[in-house]
Structure formats: C-alpha cells, structure tokens
PDB file of C-alpha atoms in Angstrom:
ATOM      1  CA  UNK A   1       0.000   0.000   0.000  1.00  0.00           C
ATOM      2  CA  UNK A   2       1.176   3.483  -0.848  1.00  0.00           C
ATOM      3  CA  UNK A   3      -0.146   6.660   0.733  1.00  0.00           C
ATOM      4  CA  UNK A   4       0.768  10.157  -0.460  1.00  0.00           C
ATOM      5  CA  UNK A   5       0.759  13.403   1.487  1.00  0.00           C
ATOM      6  CA  UNK A   6       0.811  16.155  -1.136  1.00  0.00           C
ATOM      7  CA  UNK A   7       1.098  19.918  -1.091  1.00  0.00           C
ATOM      8  CA  UNK A   8       3.363  22.802  -1.985  1.00  0.00           C
ATOM      9  CA  UNK A   9       6.648  23.325  -0.182  1.00  0.00           C
ATOM     10  CA  UNK A  10       6.144  24.797   3.292  1.00  0.00           C
ATOM     11  CA  UNK A  11       2.556  23.574   3.776  1.00  0.00           C
ATOM     12  CA  UNK A  12       3.351  21.169   6.639  1.00  0.00           C
ATOM     13  CA  UNK A  13       3.858  17.821   4.902  1.00  0.00           C
ATOM     14  CA  UNK A  14       6.948  16.927   6.937  1.00  0.00           C
ATOM     15  CA  UNK A  15       5.198  17.725  10.223  1.00  0.00           C
ATOM     16  CA  UNK A  16       2.279  15.526   9.180  1.00  0.00           C
ATOM     17  CA  UNK A  17       4.693  12.736   8.178  1.00  0.00           C
ATOM     18  CA  UNK A  18       6.586  13.010  11.495  1.00  0.00           C
ATOM     19  CA  UNK A  19       3.313  12.918  13.453  1.00  0.00           C
ATOM     20  CA  UNK A  20       2.202   9.818  11.554  1.00  0.00           C
ATOM     21  CA  UNK A  21       5.488   7.940  11.901  1.00  0.00           C
ATOM     22  CA  UNK A  22       5.756   8.638  15.629  1.00  0.00           C
ATOM     23  CA  UNK A  23       2.119   7.611  16.172  1.00  0.00           C
ATOM     24  CA  UNK A  24       2.662   4.364  14.257  1.00  0.00           C
ATOM     25  CA  UNK A  25       5.346   3.156  16.701  1.00  0.00           C
ATOM     26  CA  UNK A  26       2.748   2.128  19.303  1.00  0.00           C
ATOM     27  CA  UNK A  27       0.748  -0.030  16.883  1.00  0.00           C
ATOM     28  CA  UNK A  28       3.513  -1.403  14.633  1.00  0.00           C
ATOM     29  CA  UNK A  29       4.707  -4.912  15.348  1.00  0.00           C
ATOM     30  CA  UNK A  30       7.575  -4.674  12.857  1.00  0.00           C
ATOM     31  CA  UNK A  31      10.308  -2.182  12.028  1.00  0.00           C
ATOM     32  CA  UNK A  32       9.833   1.347  10.694  1.00  0.00           C
ATOM     33  CA  UNK A  33      12.251   3.262   8.457  1.00  0.00           C
ATOM     34  CA  UNK A  34      12.221   7.009   7.721  1.00  0.00           C
ATOM     35  CA  UNK A  35      14.104   8.204   4.632  1.00  0.00           C
ATOM     36  CA  UNK A  36      15.026  11.868   4.346  1.00  0.00           C
ATOM     37  CA  UNK A  37      17.473  14.162   2.562  1.00  0.00           C
ATOM     38  CA  UNK A  38      19.259  15.096   5.828  1.00  0.00           C
ATOM     39  CA  UNK A  39      19.625  14.211   9.530  1.00  0.00           C
ATOM     40  CA  UNK A  40      17.628  17.335  10.443  1.00  0.00           C
ATOM     41  CA  UNK A  41      14.660  15.500  11.998  1.00  0.00           C
ATOM     42  CA  UNK A  42      16.678  12.887  13.883  1.00  0.00           C
ATOM     43  CA  UNK A  43      15.652  14.170  17.324  1.00  0.00           C
ATOM     44  CA  UNK A  44      11.986  14.464  16.346  1.00  0.00           C
ATOM     45  CA  UNK A  45      11.717  10.742  15.622  1.00  0.00           C
ATOM     46  CA  UNK A  46      10.970   8.054  18.202  1.00  0.00           C
ATOM     47  CA  UNK A  47      14.076   5.980  18.985  1.00  0.00           C
ATOM     48  CA  UNK A  48      12.520   2.824  17.458  1.00  0.00           C
ATOM     49  CA  UNK A  49      12.450   4.473  14.031  1.00  0.00           C
ATOM     50  CA  UNK A  50      15.497   4.073  11.807  1.00  0.00           C
ATOM     51  CA  UNK A  51      16.434   7.312  10.031  1.00  0.00           C
ATOM     52  CA  UNK A  52      18.337   6.982   6.764  1.00  0.00           C
ATOM     53  CA  UNK A  53      19.869  10.051   5.146  1.00  0.00           C
ATOM     54  CA  UNK A  54      19.590   9.210   1.440  1.00  0.00           C
ATOM     55  CA  UNK A  55      22.207  11.817   0.523  1.00  0.00           C
ATOM     56  CA  UNK A  56      24.822   9.678   2.299  1.00  0.00           C
ATOM     57  CA  UNK A  57      24.597   7.280  -0.655  1.00  0.00           C
ATOM     58  CA  UNK A  58      25.593   7.890  -4.302  1.00  0.00           C
ATOM     59  CA  UNK A  59      22.147   7.684  -5.933  1.00  0.00           C
ATOM     60  CA  UNK A  60      21.791   9.513  -9.240  1.00  0.00           C
ATOM     61  CA  UNK A  61      18.401   8.534 -10.641  1.00  0.00           C
ATOM     62  CA  UNK A  62      15.041   7.008  -9.838  1.00  0.00           C
ATOM     63  CA  UNK A  63      16.020   3.434 -10.727  1.00  0.00           C
ATOM     64  CA  UNK A  64      19.070   3.575  -8.446  1.00  0.00           C
ATOM     65  CA  UNK A  65      16.802   4.873  -5.676  1.00  0.00           C
ATOM     66  CA  UNK A  66      14.359   1.996  -6.229  1.00  0.00           C
ATOM     67  CA  UNK A  67      17.284  -0.434  -6.041  1.00  0.00           C
ATOM     68  CA  UNK A  68      18.269   1.224  -2.766  1.00  0.00           C
ATOM     69  CA  UNK A  69      14.725   0.673  -1.448  1.00  0.00           C
ATOM     70  CA  UNK A  70      14.905  -2.985  -2.485  1.00  0.00           C
ATOM     71  CA  UNK A  71      18.193  -3.306  -0.606  1.00  0.00           C
ATOM     72  CA  UNK A  72      16.611  -1.933   2.569  1.00  0.00           C
ATOM     73  CA  UNK A  73      13.615  -4.257   2.212  1.00  0.00           C
ATOM     74  CA  UNK A  74      15.839  -7.285   1.530  1.00  0.00           C
ATOM     75  CA  UNK A  75      17.883  -6.716   4.684  1.00  0.00           C
ATOM     76  CA  UNK A  76      14.928  -6.410   7.066  1.00  0.00           C
ATOM     77  CA  UNK A  77      12.339  -9.191   7.064  1.00  0.00           C
ATOM     78  CA  UNK A  78      10.471  -7.391   9.848  1.00  0.00           C
ATOM     79  CA  UNK A  79      10.112  -4.118   7.928  1.00  0.00           C
ATOM     80  CA  UNK A  80       6.518  -2.966   8.180  1.00  0.00           C
ATOM     81  CA  UNK A  81       6.431   0.713   7.160  1.00  0.00           C
ATOM     82  CA  UNK A  82       8.686   3.064   5.244  1.00  0.00           C
ATOM     83  CA  UNK A  83       8.216   6.838   5.334  1.00  0.00           C
ATOM     84  CA  UNK A  84       9.791   8.828   2.487  1.00  0.00           C
ATOM     85  CA  UNK A  85      10.072  12.571   3.130  1.00  0.00           C
ATOM     86  CA  UNK A  86      10.780  14.895   0.183  1.00  0.00           C
ATOM     87  CA  UNK A  87      10.068  11.960  -2.117  1.00  0.00           C
ATOM     88  CA  UNK A  88      10.619  13.759  -5.428  1.00  0.00           C
ATOM     89  CA  UNK A  89      14.016  14.998  -4.234  1.00  0.00           C
ATOM     90  CA  UNK A  90      15.366  11.828  -2.618  1.00  0.00           C
ATOM     91  CA  UNK A  91      14.169   9.663  -5.520  1.00  0.00           C
ATOM     92  CA  UNK A  92      15.586  12.066  -8.155  1.00  0.00           C
ATOM     93  CA  UNK A  93      12.178  12.327  -9.859  1.00  0.00           C
ATOM     94  CA  UNK A  94      11.754  15.144 -12.363  1.00  0.00           C
ATOM     95  CA  UNK A  95       8.936  14.047 -14.685  1.00  0.00           C
ATOM     96  CA  UNK A  96       5.426  12.651 -14.317  1.00  0.00           C
ATOM     97  CA  UNK A  97       6.586   9.514 -16.155  1.00  0.00           C
ATOM     98  CA  UNK A  98       9.322   8.936 -13.555  1.00  0.00           C
ATOM     99  CA  UNK A  99       6.807   9.491 -10.760  1.00  0.00           C
ATOM    100  CA  UNK A 100       4.374   6.956 -12.224  1.00  0.00           C
ATOM    101  CA  UNK A 101       7.236   4.494 -12.782  1.00  0.00           C
ATOM    102  CA  UNK A 102       8.349   4.856  -9.147  1.00  0.00           C
ATOM    103  CA  UNK A 103       4.813   4.459  -7.781  1.00  0.00           C
ATOM    104  CA  UNK A 104       4.260   1.388  -9.962  1.00  0.00           C
ATOM    105  CA  UNK A 105       7.488  -0.221  -8.687  1.00  0.00           C
ATOM    106  CA  UNK A 106       6.779   0.708  -5.060  1.00  0.00           C
ATOM    107  CA  UNK A 107       3.318  -0.876  -5.438  1.00  0.00           C
ATOM    108  CA  UNK A 108       4.964  -4.126  -6.566  1.00  0.00           C
ATOM    109  CA  UNK A 109       7.461  -4.043  -3.681  1.00  0.00           C
ATOM    110  CA  UNK A 110       4.691  -3.209  -1.219  1.00  0.00           C
ATOM    111  CA  UNK A 111       2.502  -6.104  -2.346  1.00  0.00           C
ATOM    112  CA  UNK A 112       5.287  -8.670  -2.519  1.00  0.00           C
ATOM    113  CA  UNK A 113       6.991  -7.849   0.788  1.00  0.00           C
ATOM    114  CA  UNK A 114       4.037  -6.424   2.737  1.00  0.00           C
ATOM    115  CA  UNK A 115       5.637  -3.023   3.356  1.00  0.00           C
ATOM    116  CA  UNK A 116       3.538   0.133   3.568  1.00  0.00           C
ATOM    117  CA  UNK A 117       5.042   3.243   1.925  1.00  0.00           C
ATOM    118  CA  UNK A 118       4.019   6.748   2.995  1.00  0.00           C
ATOM    119  CA  UNK A 119       5.352   9.479   0.691  1.00  0.00           C
ATOM    120  CA  UNK A 120       5.612  13.225   1.100  1.00  0.00           C
ATOM    121  CA  UNK A 121       5.290  14.845  -2.361  1.00  0.00           C
ATOM    122  CA  UNK A 122       5.897  18.575  -2.877  1.00  0.00           C
ATOM    123  CA  UNK A 123       3.235  19.250  -5.487  1.00  0.00           C
ATOM    124  CA  UNK A 124      -0.389  20.344  -5.420  1.00  0.00           C
ATOM    125  CA  UNK A 125      -2.895  17.571  -5.962  1.00  0.00           C
ATOM    126  CA  UNK A 126      -3.985  19.192  -9.257  1.00  0.00           C
ATOM    127  CA  UNK A 127      -0.403  19.006 -10.618  1.00  0.00           C
ATOM    128  CA  UNK A 128       0.014  15.301  -9.933  1.00  0.00           C
ATOM    129  CA  UNK A 129      -0.552  12.601 -12.571  1.00  0.00           C
ATOM    130  CA  UNK A 130      -3.552  10.284 -12.145  1.00  0.00           C
ATOM    131  CA  UNK A 131      -1.324   7.428 -10.930  1.00  0.00           C
ATOM    132  CA  UNK A 132      -0.435   9.545  -7.880  1.00  0.00           C
ATOM    133  CA  UNK A 133      -3.825  11.193  -7.301  1.00  0.00           C
ATOM    134  CA  UNK A 134      -5.373   7.816  -6.500  1.00  0.00           C
ATOM    135  CA  UNK A 135      -2.895   7.353  -3.614  1.00  0.00           C
ATOM    136  CA  UNK A 136      -3.390  10.743  -1.910  1.00  0.00           C
ATOM    137  CA  UNK A 137      -4.587  10.541   1.699  1.00  0.00           C
ATOM    138  CA  UNK A 138      -3.844  14.167   2.674  1.00  0.00           C
ATOM    139  CA  UNK A 139      -3.661  17.188   0.388  1.00  0.00           C
ATOM    140  CA  UNK A 140      -2.331  20.343   2.045  1.00  0.00           C
TER     141      UNK A 140
END
C-alpha cells in the first residue's frame, strides 16, 4: 500500500509525516524506516524508528533509488512501514513519467513484501498525474 501526502513546499507535509510515523510506533509490530534528505529531523523521531539520510549514498536517478529501497527491504524481514520525506528529491524524480514508474514499482514491492510506503510529495494535488492522485490521503 502506498499513501501520499501532497502539497506545496512549506505547507506542513513533513510535520504531518513526522506525526504519523511517531504515532505508528505504538501499533507497529515490525520495524519502521524514515528516509530523508538530511539528519535534520533525527531528534523528532521516536528511537525505534530508523532514520536513513539518502544523501549519504551515491544515488543519481530514480532506478538507483528503487534499487536502494529494495536493498533496505531485503535486509529487514520485519520491515513494516517506510516513510519517504521529500520523495521527489530523494528519488531524483523530475517528470510525471518517472513518478508513475516509481509508484508502480513501489506498489509491486509493497505487495510482494508487505511493506507500507508513505510518501511526502511537494506538489499540489492538481499538478500530480492520475497514478499519484489515486494514492493521496492528505492534500495540504
């Protein structure tokens, strides 16, 4: 399952994502991972949540990012949820085609390995392609 929190930059998507991830700790039986473009929110996350700074790794495009996600999933059989802040930035997504490709692949990974993905996307709902609009749970 994929859920998207959408909205322009500065509308509060990261705060919403942080609130959700911290609230999920009490009900999650497996592990939770939070991917971001920096360590900035490290002290805002519950200590059971693993923070990964994507910029620490040499990822140049969307397919490399998806491979990175597969690597994380393959190393943690207890992974239950993955939160991706600044998704377009950390996944190096520039076009609607790349966004649809990434969502399609994340759907496959989610179904096969039973991992829920929650994405923060810095675009208005109206600017998103149909493949992403169907996944929106919060539009800010």
